[in-house]
Amino acid sequence: KESRTTMKSLRFISAEAFVSNAEFARKSLGAVAHDLFPLLFKASYLLEQGEVIHDLVENWPLFDFNMGKLLGATLDYQEDLSHRTCSVCLESCLTGLRDYVLNQTSPYMKKLKVVDLTGIKDVELQFCKCKKTMGRWARTQLLSKLCSELLVYLQQAQCNPGTFEISINVLIDLFVTERNYELVVQALLKKCSCPLKICCVAFRSDNLTLQKFFYIIKLTDPSLLRKLEIVHNVHLEMEHLEMLFNSIHFPLLMSLTLPARTFNVRRFTATDEQMLTNIGEKMGEMMQLTELSMSFSILTGRIQKLLSPLKTPLKMLDVSNCFLNHADMAFLANSFHANHLEALDLSGHDIPELYPSTFFKLLSHCSSVLRSLTLEDCNIQDTHVNMLILGLSPCQKLQEFKFIGNPLSSQALKHLFTFLCELPMLKNVEFPVPRDCYPLGITYPIDDASLCRFDHQKYERVAEELNLILLQANREDVKASTPLFGSYDAAVQETNNELGAYLIKSFKETLEKFTTSFNKMS
C-alpha cells in the first residue's frame, strides 16, 4: 500500500491549500516567485489539479522541467509521486508545454530549454483518484500529436517572431507500435522545425515490420539512445541485427533487449558463426552497455563468443530459455561480468541437473551486488532447497526473487520462506503453486492447459501460511505472489489489444499459407 503517513512541511501544506482552489491559484500565478513553481507543481500533482498543472507548465519560469526530480522525494514532501501515471496530470503537463510555446502574454520570460519526461515510472498499482493512467505508449502518442499540431498552428497563424526562436529539447522514452507509427514518424521528421524537439533517450518497438523499425530507429537520433528494446512481433534475426549494428552507431547505449529467436545456433553455418563474432565485436564497441536481454534465443555453446568482446561488465543479464550448456555457465561464472551482476535471469534451464556447482559459483561471485534473481521453470525440487538457501545466504542485497514454475511442495516453500525473511532488503517474492496442490502425476514444466487446474482452496491456505511466516518475522514489507502468467509488464498491459489482434492476424496468415500448400499437394 502507498504510504499515508509521509510528513509534509508547512511549506507543502501551504502549497496544497493554495492549489486546492484552482480558480484562485490560476489567477494568482503571476505573483508567485519562480522558486515556488516546483513546490506548487508537486502539490498540484498530488491533488490531481489538472488546470493548475497546465497553467504552471504554460508559465514555467525556470530553465529546466524534470518530471523525475519534481515528483521525487523532496525535503517538503518525501513521498515519491513519479510512479503515478495519472492521465489527468500528464495530459495537463503536455498540453501546458504546447501552450508554453504559444502563450505570448505570459509575464515570465521564456527560459525553458529542457523538459525531461524519462523519470516517470509505469507500475501496476495506481493510487490516483481518476483511476485512469497514461502509459508510455499513450505519452508517446500524445507528445507526437501535440508536436505535429503545434507546427501546423505556427505555419497557419500569425505568431510573434520570438515564438519561432523557442527551442526546447523534450527527453522521452518512446514506445512505438504499428498503431502510432505514422504519427511518431511525422513528429520526428519535422523535429528541426518544431519548437518542441523530441529527444529519444529510450526506444521500445512492438508489432512493427523490419522495414518500419529500421526507418524509425534512424529518425530517433541513435547517438542519444541509452536503451533499445525490440520486443514483441518484430521479426529481427541475427542477420538483421548485424545489419543494424553495421549501419547505425549507438555510442551511449546502456541497455539492449532483443526479441525471441534472434539467435538459433542449431542451424548455424560457417557464415553464421562469423556473423555472431561480428555482432559480439560490435557490442564490444558499445562502451556503456551494461544491460543485455536475449531471452528465448538458442545460444548453446556461444555465450563466450557473444559476450567476451564486451569491455564493460554487465550489470543485468537475461538469458532465460536460451538452452545454455555447461560451457556457457562456466564462462559466466568465471567472467568479469560475474562480480557485477545486479540482475540475473536464468529461467528455463534445468540448473540442478545440468550445472549445479557452476551455477552456485556464479551466484557466489555476484552475491555482494545481486538485487534481482529469476529462476523460473528451473526444476528446483524439495531436495535442492537446502543448497539453494546456502547459495542465497550471502545475497544480502537481494530485493527480488522469482521462482515460479518449480516443483516445490508446501513444506519446502515454508522452509524457504523462513530463510527469505532473513534477507534484509528483500521486497518482492514470486513463488510457485505448491506441487501438492496439483493432481498426482503432473509433469513439469506445466503446460498452459494444466496451469490453472490445481486445488485453489489448498493454495489459498498455503499462501496464508507463507504470509504468516513473513508477518511473524516482521516482514510485512515483503510482497509475495503467484502471477501464473508472468509478472506485470506495463507495456504489454497498455497495448494488449493491439498485440492480441496482431497474433490473431499472424495465426490466420499462417493457416491460409498452410491451406494453400495443402491444396497444391492435393
Short mmCIF file of C-alpha atoms in Angstrom, two decimals:
data_model
loop_
_atom_site.label_atom_id
_atom_site.label_comp_id
_atom_site.label_asym_id
_atom_site.label_seq_id
_atom_site.Cartn_x
_atom_site.Cartn_y
_atom_site.Cartn_z
CA LYS A 1 0.00 0.00 0.00
CA GLU A 2 1.05 3.56 -0.62
CA SER A 3 2.25 5.33 2.49
CA ARG A 4 -0.29 7.67 4.03
CA THR A 5 1.91 8.87 6.89
CA THR A 6 4.61 10.77 4.98
CA MET A 7 5.31 14.04 6.74
CA LYS A 8 4.64 17.30 4.92
CA SER A 9 6.43 20.55 5.64
CA LEU A 10 4.46 23.69 6.43
CA ARG A 11 5.51 24.98 3.01
CA PHE A 12 3.97 21.94 1.30
CA ILE A 13 0.77 22.17 3.34
CA SER A 14 0.51 25.83 2.32
CA ALA A 15 1.12 24.89 -1.32
CA GLU A 16 -1.69 22.31 -1.15
CA ALA A 17 -4.05 24.92 0.30
CA PHE A 18 -3.07 27.37 -2.44
CA VAL A 19 -3.65 24.97 -5.39
CA SER A 20 -6.77 23.33 -3.93
CA ASN A 21 -8.75 26.36 -5.10
CA ALA A 22 -7.97 26.05 -8.81
CA GLU A 23 -9.64 29.28 -9.89
CA PHE A 24 -7.82 31.36 -7.27
CA ALA A 25 -4.46 29.63 -7.93
CA ARG A 26 -4.66 30.19 -11.70
CA LYS A 27 -5.43 33.89 -11.27
CA SER A 28 -2.60 34.34 -8.77
CA LEU A 29 0.25 32.60 -10.63
CA GLY A 30 1.56 35.91 -11.98
CA ALA A 31 2.50 36.95 -8.44
CA VAL A 32 4.22 33.67 -7.50
CA ALA A 33 8.00 33.61 -7.01
CA HIS A 34 9.93 31.49 -9.55
CA ASP A 35 11.39 29.14 -6.95
CA LEU A 36 7.92 28.14 -5.70
CA PHE A 37 6.81 26.67 -9.04
CA PRO A 38 8.34 23.19 -8.36
CA LEU A 39 6.65 23.08 -4.93
CA LEU A 40 3.28 24.08 -6.38
CA PHE A 41 3.67 21.57 -9.21
CA LYS A 42 4.15 18.60 -6.85
CA ALA A 43 1.26 19.76 -4.65
CA SER A 44 -0.98 20.08 -7.73
CA TYR A 45 0.08 16.65 -8.96
CA LEU A 46 -0.72 15.08 -5.59
CA LEU A 47 -4.19 16.66 -5.59
CA GLU A 48 -4.70 15.99 -9.33
CA GLN A 49 -5.43 19.65 -10.05
CA GLY A 50 -5.14 19.36 -13.84
CA GLU A 51 -5.97 23.00 -14.66
CA VAL A 52 -3.38 24.31 -12.19
CA ILE A 53 -0.76 21.87 -13.54
CA HIS A 54 -1.47 23.10 -17.08
CA ASP A 55 -1.04 26.75 -16.11
CA LEU A 56 2.12 26.09 -14.08
CA VAL A 57 3.76 24.41 -17.08
CA GLU A 58 2.40 27.05 -19.51
CA ASN A 59 4.12 29.76 -17.45
CA TRP A 60 7.17 27.77 -16.33
CA PRO A 61 9.85 30.34 -15.42
CA LEU A 62 12.87 28.05 -14.99
CA PHE A 63 15.48 26.65 -17.40
CA ASP A 64 14.51 23.01 -16.97
CA PHE A 65 11.45 20.88 -16.18
CA ASN A 66 12.45 17.43 -14.89
CA MET A 67 9.46 15.23 -14.02
CA GLY A 68 11.53 12.71 -12.06
CA LYS A 69 13.03 15.37 -9.81
CA LEU A 70 9.82 17.39 -9.48
CA LEU A 71 7.78 14.36 -8.40
CA GLY A 72 10.52 12.54 -6.48
CA ALA A 73 11.25 12.75 -2.78
CA THR A 74 11.83 16.34 -1.64
CA LEU A 75 12.51 17.97 1.73
CA ASP A 76 8.99 19.38 1.74
CA TYR A 77 7.31 16.04 0.94
CA GLN A 78 9.22 12.75 0.99
CA GLU A 79 6.62 10.74 -0.98
CA ASP A 80 7.81 9.83 -4.48
CA LEU A 81 4.96 10.52 -6.93
CA SER A 82 6.89 9.60 -10.09
CA HIS A 83 5.08 6.22 -10.20
CA ARG A 84 1.71 7.98 -10.57
CA THR A 85 0.97 8.00 -14.28
CA CYS A 86 -2.29 9.87 -13.75
CA SER A 87 -3.90 10.67 -17.11
CA VAL A 88 -5.37 13.99 -15.91
CA CYS A 89 -2.00 15.20 -14.61
CA LEU A 90 0.14 14.03 -17.52
CA GLU A 91 -2.20 15.32 -20.21
CA SER A 92 -2.27 18.68 -18.41
CA CYS A 93 1.55 18.70 -18.36
CA LEU A 94 1.90 18.02 -22.07
CA THR A 95 -0.83 20.42 -23.23
CA GLY A 96 0.66 23.02 -20.88
CA LEU A 97 4.00 22.51 -22.63
CA ARG A 98 2.40 23.10 -26.03
CA ASP A 99 0.72 26.26 -24.72
CA TYR A 100 4.01 27.45 -23.22
CA VAL A 101 5.22 27.84 -26.80
CA LEU A 102 2.02 29.55 -27.97
CA ASN A 103 1.45 31.83 -24.94
CA GLN A 104 2.52 35.34 -25.90
CA THR A 105 1.08 37.07 -22.82
CA SER A 106 2.94 35.21 -20.05
CA PRO A 107 4.51 37.61 -17.51
CA TYR A 108 7.58 35.36 -17.35
CA MET A 109 10.48 35.41 -19.80
CA LYS A 110 10.71 32.13 -21.71
CA LYS A 111 13.81 30.42 -20.31
CA LEU A 112 12.80 26.75 -20.65
CA LYS A 113 15.38 24.69 -22.57
CA VAL A 114 14.99 21.09 -21.40
CA VAL A 115 11.95 19.02 -20.45
CA ASP A 116 12.77 15.56 -19.08
CA LEU A 117 9.86 13.09 -19.06
CA THR A 118 12.04 10.00 -18.58
CA GLY A 119 11.63 9.87 -14.79
CA ILE A 120 8.00 8.69 -14.99
CA LYS A 121 7.65 5.09 -13.79
CA ASP A 122 4.89 2.79 -15.08
CA VAL A 123 3.75 0.47 -12.29
CA GLU A 124 0.87 -1.94 -11.75
CA LEU A 125 -0.90 -0.28 -8.83
CA GLN A 126 -2.05 3.31 -9.28
CA PHE A 127 -3.37 5.50 -6.47
CA CYS A 128 -4.69 8.46 -8.45
CA LYS A 129 -8.35 9.35 -7.90
CA CYS A 130 -9.22 9.42 -11.61
CA LYS A 131 -8.14 5.73 -11.88
CA LYS A 132 -7.07 6.39 -15.47
CA THR A 133 -3.43 6.07 -16.37
CA MET A 134 -1.35 7.37 -19.27
CA GLY A 135 1.30 4.79 -20.07
CA ARG A 136 4.45 5.09 -22.13
CA TRP A 137 2.68 4.34 -25.42
CA ALA A 138 -0.02 6.96 -24.77
CA ARG A 139 2.62 9.55 -23.74
CA THR A 140 4.46 8.86 -26.99
CA GLN A 141 1.20 9.24 -28.93
CA LEU A 142 0.14 12.49 -27.24
CA LEU A 143 3.53 14.23 -27.44
CA SER A 144 3.86 13.33 -31.14
CA LYS A 145 0.32 14.61 -31.80
CA LEU A 146 0.94 17.88 -29.95
CA CYS A 147 4.23 18.48 -31.81
CA SER A 148 2.53 17.97 -35.18
CA GLU A 149 -0.44 20.18 -34.23
CA LEU A 150 1.87 22.88 -32.89
CA LEU A 151 3.79 23.01 -36.14
CA VAL A 152 0.59 23.24 -38.21
CA TYR A 153 -0.71 26.05 -36.00
CA LEU A 154 2.55 28.02 -36.22
CA GLN A 155 2.53 27.72 -40.00
CA GLN A 156 -1.07 28.92 -40.31
CA ALA A 157 -1.31 31.62 -37.60
CA GLN A 158 0.42 34.96 -37.30
CA CYS A 159 2.67 34.42 -34.32
CA ASN A 160 5.19 36.59 -32.54
CA PRO A 161 8.57 36.18 -34.33
CA GLY A 162 10.06 35.22 -30.95
CA THR A 163 7.92 32.07 -30.93
CA PHE A 164 9.98 30.58 -33.76
CA GLU A 165 13.16 31.10 -31.73
CA ILE A 166 11.92 28.86 -28.93
CA SER A 167 13.81 25.56 -28.83
CA ILE A 168 13.03 23.03 -26.12
CA ASN A 169 14.55 19.53 -26.00
CA VAL A 170 11.93 17.09 -24.73
CA LEU A 171 13.60 13.95 -23.40
CA ILE A 172 11.25 10.96 -23.57
CA ASP A 173 11.18 7.15 -23.64
CA LEU A 174 9.38 6.41 -26.91
CA PHE A 175 7.17 3.34 -27.35
CA VAL A 176 6.22 2.73 -30.98
CA THR A 177 3.86 0.15 -32.45
CA GLU A 178 2.08 -0.13 -35.79
CA ARG A 179 -0.83 1.89 -34.39
CA ASN A 180 1.11 5.07 -33.54
CA TYR A 181 3.99 4.63 -36.03
CA GLU A 182 2.88 7.20 -38.63
CA LEU A 183 2.21 9.89 -36.03
CA VAL A 184 5.61 9.44 -34.38
CA VAL A 185 7.42 9.39 -37.74
CA GLN A 186 5.81 12.69 -38.73
CA ALA A 187 6.83 14.30 -35.43
CA LEU A 188 10.42 13.07 -35.78
CA LEU A 189 10.68 14.15 -39.44
CA LYS A 190 9.63 17.71 -38.51
CA LYS A 191 11.77 17.91 -35.39
CA CYS A 192 14.06 20.61 -36.79
CA SER A 193 11.14 22.96 -37.49
CA CYS A 194 9.22 22.36 -34.26
CA PRO A 195 9.95 24.36 -31.08
CA LEU A 196 9.36 21.15 -29.09
CA LYS A 197 12.14 18.79 -30.17
CA ILE A 198 11.59 15.12 -29.31
CA CYS A 199 14.84 13.65 -27.97
CA CYS A 200 14.51 9.87 -27.68
CA VAL A 201 16.52 8.53 -24.75
CA ALA A 202 14.93 5.06 -24.73
CA PHE A 203 13.11 3.32 -27.57
CA ARG A 204 10.77 0.33 -27.44
CA SER A 205 9.30 -1.28 -30.53
CA ASP A 206 6.48 -3.84 -30.73
CA ASN A 207 4.35 -5.04 -33.67
CA LEU A 208 6.42 -3.41 -36.40
CA THR A 209 7.74 -4.66 -39.73
CA LEU A 210 11.52 -4.66 -40.05
CA GLN A 211 11.36 -2.00 -42.74
CA LYS A 212 9.45 0.38 -40.45
CA PHE A 213 11.69 -0.41 -37.49
CA PHE A 214 14.88 0.38 -39.44
CA TYR A 215 13.36 3.60 -40.78
CA ILE A 216 12.16 4.98 -37.45
CA ILE A 217 15.24 3.99 -35.44
CA LYS A 218 17.35 6.17 -37.73
CA LEU A 219 14.97 9.10 -37.19
CA THR A 220 15.35 8.91 -33.40
CA ASP A 221 19.00 10.05 -33.48
CA PRO A 222 20.63 6.81 -32.24
CA SER A 223 23.65 8.76 -30.94
CA LEU A 224 21.45 9.82 -27.97
CA LEU A 225 19.86 6.43 -27.34
CA ARG A 226 20.59 4.80 -23.98
CA LYS A 227 18.07 1.97 -24.06
CA LEU A 228 16.81 -0.07 -27.01
CA GLU A 229 14.04 -2.67 -26.62
CA ILE A 230 12.94 -4.70 -29.63
CA VAL A 231 10.35 -6.97 -28.08
CA HIS A 232 7.15 -8.50 -29.47
CA ASN A 233 6.42 -9.19 -33.14
CA VAL A 234 9.46 -7.53 -34.64
CA HIS A 235 10.98 -10.38 -36.63
CA LEU A 236 14.60 -9.43 -36.08
CA GLU A 237 17.01 -12.29 -36.75
CA MET A 238 20.77 -12.44 -36.49
CA GLU A 239 21.49 -11.12 -39.99
CA HIS A 240 19.20 -8.13 -39.36
CA LEU A 241 20.94 -7.43 -36.04
CA GLU A 242 24.33 -7.45 -37.79
CA MET A 243 22.91 -5.08 -40.41
CA LEU A 244 21.59 -2.80 -37.65
CA PHE A 245 24.94 -2.64 -35.87
CA ASN A 246 26.86 -2.15 -39.13
CA SER A 247 24.65 0.72 -40.31
CA ILE A 248 23.95 2.55 -37.04
CA HIS A 249 26.29 3.62 -34.24
CA PHE A 250 24.99 3.54 -30.63
CA PRO A 251 27.73 5.26 -28.59
CA LEU A 252 25.63 5.81 -25.43
CA LEU A 253 23.61 2.56 -25.46
CA MET A 254 23.45 1.09 -21.94
CA SER A 255 20.62 -1.42 -22.28
CA LEU A 256 19.70 -3.77 -25.15
CA THR A 257 16.70 -6.13 -25.32
CA LEU A 258 16.42 -8.44 -28.33
CA PRO A 259 13.28 -10.30 -29.44
CA ALA A 260 12.76 -14.04 -29.05
CA ARG A 261 14.56 -16.25 -31.58
CA THR A 262 17.07 -13.61 -32.66
CA PHE A 263 19.70 -16.36 -32.47
CA ASN A 264 19.39 -20.04 -33.31
CA VAL A 265 22.74 -21.85 -33.25
CA ARG A 266 21.14 -25.19 -34.20
CA ARG A 267 21.03 -24.11 -37.84
CA PHE A 268 24.38 -22.26 -37.87
CA THR A 269 26.69 -22.32 -40.88
CA ALA A 270 30.28 -21.02 -41.04
CA THR A 271 28.87 -17.72 -42.27
CA ASP A 272 26.57 -17.55 -39.24
CA GLU A 273 29.50 -18.17 -36.88
CA GLN A 274 31.33 -15.20 -38.42
CA MET A 275 28.16 -13.12 -38.17
CA LEU A 276 27.89 -13.91 -34.44
CA THR A 277 31.55 -12.92 -33.98
CA ASN A 278 30.88 -9.61 -35.74
CA ILE A 279 27.84 -8.91 -33.54
CA GLY A 280 29.92 -9.62 -30.41
CA GLU A 281 32.61 -7.22 -31.62
CA LYS A 282 30.05 -4.52 -32.37
CA MET A 283 28.59 -4.88 -28.88
CA GLY A 284 32.15 -4.64 -27.56
CA GLU A 285 32.36 -1.17 -29.14
CA MET A 286 29.36 -0.05 -27.05
CA MET A 287 31.39 1.14 -24.10
CA GLN A 288 28.30 1.96 -21.99
CA LEU A 289 26.46 -1.36 -22.48
CA THR A 290 25.66 -2.86 -19.06
CA GLU A 291 22.24 -4.50 -19.57
CA LEU A 292 21.54 -7.29 -22.05
CA SER A 293 18.40 -9.37 -22.56
CA MET A 294 18.37 -12.21 -25.12
CA SER A 295 15.61 -14.49 -23.83
CA PHE A 296 14.17 -17.36 -25.92
CA SER A 297 17.09 -17.50 -28.34
CA ILE A 298 19.07 -20.72 -28.84
CA LEU A 299 22.62 -19.83 -27.79
CA THR A 300 24.03 -23.23 -26.79
CA GLY A 301 27.84 -23.01 -26.54
CA ARG A 302 28.04 -19.46 -27.93
CA ILE A 303 27.77 -17.22 -24.84
CA GLN A 304 31.54 -16.73 -24.69
CA LYS A 305 31.75 -15.73 -28.36
CA LEU A 306 28.98 -13.18 -27.87
CA LEU A 307 29.98 -11.70 -24.51
CA SER A 308 33.77 -11.95 -24.32
CA PRO A 309 34.32 -8.87 -26.56
CA LEU A 310 32.41 -6.67 -24.08
CA LYS A 311 34.77 -4.24 -22.36
CA THR A 312 32.28 -3.05 -19.75
CA PRO A 313 30.94 -5.53 -17.16
CA LEU A 314 27.24 -6.34 -17.44
CA LYS A 315 25.00 -5.40 -14.52
CA MET A 316 21.90 -7.08 -15.93
CA LEU A 317 21.78 -10.30 -17.96
CA ASP A 318 18.67 -12.15 -19.13
CA VAL A 319 19.44 -15.43 -20.89
CA SER A 320 16.21 -17.18 -19.93
CA ASN A 321 15.25 -20.16 -22.11
CA CYS A 322 18.45 -19.87 -24.17
CA PHE A 323 19.46 -23.57 -23.92
CA LEU A 324 22.78 -22.80 -22.21
CA ASN A 325 25.18 -25.70 -21.71
CA HIS A 326 27.90 -26.29 -19.10
CA ALA A 327 30.50 -24.34 -21.10
CA ASP A 328 28.18 -21.31 -21.22
CA MET A 329 27.58 -21.40 -17.47
CA ALA A 330 31.30 -21.91 -16.79
CA PHE A 331 32.12 -18.85 -18.88
CA LEU A 332 29.56 -16.75 -17.00
CA ALA A 333 30.79 -17.94 -13.61
CA ASN A 334 34.44 -17.16 -14.45
CA SER A 335 33.91 -13.98 -16.48
CA PHE A 336 34.49 -10.47 -15.15
CA HIS A 337 30.73 -9.89 -15.53
CA ALA A 338 30.00 -12.24 -12.60
CA ASN A 339 31.19 -9.82 -9.90
CA HIS A 340 28.99 -7.00 -11.23
CA LEU A 341 25.65 -8.70 -11.98
CA GLU A 342 22.84 -6.93 -10.14
CA ALA A 343 20.03 -8.67 -12.05
CA LEU A 344 20.20 -12.22 -13.43
CA ASP A 345 17.57 -14.34 -15.20
CA LEU A 346 18.40 -17.99 -15.89
CA SER A 347 14.82 -19.24 -16.20
CA GLY A 348 14.07 -22.30 -18.30
CA HIS A 349 17.34 -24.13 -17.51
CA ASP A 350 17.50 -27.37 -15.51
CA ILE A 351 20.07 -25.96 -13.10
CA PRO A 352 20.19 -28.85 -10.56
CA GLU A 353 20.68 -31.43 -13.32
CA LEU A 354 22.97 -29.60 -15.77
CA TYR A 355 25.39 -27.40 -13.81
CA PRO A 356 24.64 -27.13 -10.07
CA SER A 357 28.19 -26.35 -8.86
CA THR A 358 28.89 -23.88 -11.69
CA PHE A 359 25.64 -22.03 -11.00
CA PHE A 360 26.45 -21.69 -7.30
CA LYS A 361 29.92 -20.44 -8.22
CA LEU A 362 28.29 -17.75 -10.38
CA LEU A 363 25.89 -16.93 -7.54
CA SER A 364 28.73 -16.58 -5.03
CA HIS A 365 30.61 -14.21 -7.33
CA CYS A 366 27.65 -11.88 -7.81
CA SER A 367 26.25 -12.24 -4.26
CA SER A 368 27.62 -8.92 -2.97
CA VAL A 369 25.75 -6.87 -5.60
CA LEU A 370 22.83 -9.08 -6.73
CA ARG A 371 19.45 -7.32 -6.40
CA SER A 372 17.18 -9.45 -8.62
CA LEU A 373 17.30 -13.19 -9.31
CA THR A 374 14.85 -15.05 -11.55
CA LEU A 375 14.89 -18.86 -11.65
CA GLU A 376 11.52 -19.79 -13.16
CA ASP A 377 10.98 -23.33 -14.55
CA CYS A 378 14.43 -24.46 -13.40
CA ASN A 379 13.38 -27.86 -11.98
CA ILE A 380 14.25 -26.81 -8.41
CA GLN A 381 12.79 -29.55 -6.19
CA ASP A 382 12.46 -30.13 -2.44
CA THR A 383 15.85 -31.88 -2.30
CA HIS A 384 17.55 -28.77 -3.67
CA VAL A 385 16.11 -26.24 -1.19
CA ASN A 386 18.89 -26.50 1.43
CA MET A 387 21.54 -25.99 -1.24
CA LEU A 388 19.57 -23.03 -2.64
CA ILE A 389 19.39 -21.46 0.83
CA LEU A 390 23.15 -21.91 1.20
CA GLY A 391 23.70 -20.20 -2.17
CA LEU A 392 21.34 -17.31 -1.40
CA SER A 393 22.63 -16.63 2.13
CA PRO A 394 25.43 -14.25 1.04
CA CYS A 395 22.99 -12.32 -1.24
CA GLN A 396 22.22 -9.71 1.42
CA LYS A 397 21.27 -7.05 -1.15
CA LEU A 398 18.68 -9.22 -2.88
CA GLN A 399 15.44 -7.27 -3.37
CA GLU A 400 13.56 -9.59 -5.73
CA PHE A 401 13.43 -13.37 -6.08
CA LYS A 402 11.19 -15.06 -8.67
CA PHE A 403 10.95 -18.84 -8.90
CA ILE A 404 7.54 -19.61 -10.43
CA GLY A 405 7.14 -22.99 -12.15
CA ASN A 406 9.40 -25.09 -9.91
CA PRO A 407 8.10 -28.42 -8.48
CA LEU A 408 8.26 -27.48 -4.79
CA SER A 409 5.95 -28.78 -2.06
CA SER A 410 4.13 -26.65 0.51
CA GLN A 411 6.57 -27.80 3.19
CA ALA A 412 9.60 -26.85 1.10
CA LEU A 413 8.13 -23.41 0.40
CA LYS A 414 7.59 -22.80 4.13
CA HIS A 415 11.21 -23.79 4.81
CA LEU A 416 12.41 -21.45 2.06
CA PHE A 417 10.21 -18.56 3.24
CA THR A 418 11.57 -18.88 6.78
CA PHE A 419 15.02 -18.27 5.31
CA LEU A 420 13.89 -15.48 2.96
CA CYS A 421 12.76 -13.46 6.00
CA GLU A 422 16.45 -13.12 6.86
CA LEU A 423 17.34 -11.25 3.65
CA PRO A 424 17.15 -7.63 4.89
CA MET A 425 16.48 -5.87 1.57
CA LEU A 426 14.02 -8.36 0.07
CA LYS A 427 10.83 -6.69 -1.19
CA ASN A 428 9.25 -9.00 -3.79
CA VAL A 429 8.89 -12.78 -3.99
CA GLU A 430 7.11 -14.68 -6.76
CA PHE A 431 6.60 -18.30 -5.70
CA PRO A 432 5.05 -21.31 -7.48
CA VAL A 433 1.75 -23.03 -6.79
CA PRO A 434 2.88 -25.90 -4.48
CA ARG A 435 3.26 -29.23 -6.24
CA ASP A 436 0.86 -30.87 -3.77
CA CYS A 437 -1.91 -28.51 -4.92
CA TYR A 438 -1.82 -30.14 -8.37
CA PRO A 439 -3.19 -33.61 -9.21
CA LEU A 440 -0.81 -36.56 -8.78
CA GLY A 441 1.28 -37.23 -11.86
CA ILE A 442 1.55 -33.59 -13.00
CA THR A 443 4.68 -33.10 -15.10
CA TYR A 444 6.95 -30.05 -15.19
CA PRO A 445 7.20 -27.65 -16.87
CA ILE A 446 3.40 -27.46 -16.64
CA ASP A 447 1.65 -26.74 -19.94
CA ASP A 448 -0.73 -23.78 -20.23
CA ALA A 449 -3.79 -26.03 -20.31
CA SER A 450 -2.95 -27.53 -16.90
CA LEU A 451 -1.58 -24.41 -15.25
CA CYS A 452 -4.86 -23.42 -13.53
CA ARG A 453 -6.01 -26.96 -12.71
CA PHE A 454 -4.96 -27.02 -9.08
CA ASP A 455 -6.74 -27.06 -5.71
CA HIS A 456 -7.37 -23.32 -5.28
CA GLN A 457 -8.62 -23.63 -1.71
CA LYS A 458 -5.49 -25.52 -0.65
CA TYR A 459 -3.31 -22.97 -2.44
CA GLU A 460 -5.03 -20.11 -0.55
CA ARG A 461 -4.37 -21.88 2.76
CA VAL A 462 -0.69 -22.36 1.91
CA ALA A 463 -0.38 -18.74 0.71
CA GLU A 464 -1.86 -17.58 4.03
CA GLU A 465 0.65 -19.69 5.94
CA LEU A 466 3.54 -18.26 3.90
CA ASN A 467 2.35 -14.72 4.54
CA LEU A 468 2.02 -15.57 8.24
CA ILE A 469 5.71 -16.59 8.24
CA LEU A 470 6.54 -13.14 6.86
CA LEU A 471 4.23 -11.44 9.35
CA GLN A 472 5.70 -13.25 12.36
CA ALA A 473 9.17 -12.21 11.24
CA ASN A 474 8.02 -8.57 10.99
CA ARG A 475 8.48 -8.66 7.22
CA GLU A 476 5.20 -7.03 6.13
CA ASP A 477 7.36 -5.08 3.66
CA VAL A 478 7.77 -8.22 1.51
CA LYS A 479 5.17 -8.78 -1.21
CA ALA A 480 4.63 -12.47 -2.01
CA SER A 481 2.53 -13.51 -5.01
CA THR A 482 1.99 -16.18 -7.69
CA PRO A 483 1.48 -14.49 -11.08
CA LEU A 484 0.65 -17.63 -13.05
CA PHE A 485 1.02 -15.97 -16.44
CA GLY A 486 4.09 -13.89 -15.71
CA SER A 487 4.96 -10.66 -13.93
CA TYR A 488 3.22 -7.40 -14.69
CA ASP A 489 4.51 -5.73 -17.87
CA ALA A 490 3.27 -2.16 -18.21
CA ALA A 491 4.00 -2.05 -21.96
CA VAL A 492 2.13 -5.28 -22.70
CA GLN A 493 -0.75 -4.24 -20.45
CA GLU A 494 -1.12 -0.96 -22.32
CA THR A 495 -1.01 -2.44 -25.83
CA ASN A 496 -2.51 -5.91 -25.22
CA ASN A 497 -5.44 -5.31 -27.61
CA GLU A 498 -3.09 -4.47 -30.46
CA LEU A 499 -0.78 -7.35 -29.54
CA GLY A 500 -3.73 -9.78 -29.49
CA ALA A 501 -5.01 -8.55 -32.85
CA TYR A 502 -1.53 -8.93 -34.34
CA LEU A 503 -1.24 -12.53 -33.07
CA ILE A 504 -4.66 -13.45 -34.47
CA LYS A 505 -3.70 -11.92 -37.82
CA SER A 506 -0.39 -13.82 -37.88
CA PHE A 507 -2.15 -17.09 -37.00
CA LYS A 508 -4.72 -16.50 -39.75
CA GLU A 509 -2.00 -15.82 -42.34
CA THR A 510 -0.09 -18.95 -41.30
CA LEU A 511 -3.26 -21.02 -41.55
CA GLU A 512 -4.01 -19.63 -45.02
CA LYS A 513 -0.48 -20.47 -46.22
CA PHE A 514 -0.80 -23.99 -44.84
CA THR A 515 -4.20 -24.47 -46.52
CA THR A 516 -2.83 -23.19 -49.86
CA SER A 517 0.18 -25.52 -49.64
CA PHE A 518 -2.03 -28.46 -48.68
CA ASN A 519 -4.40 -27.78 -51.62
CA LYS A 520 -1.47 -27.68 -54.05
CA MET A 521 -0.23 -31.03 -52.75
CA SER A 522 -3.72 -32.49 -53.18
#
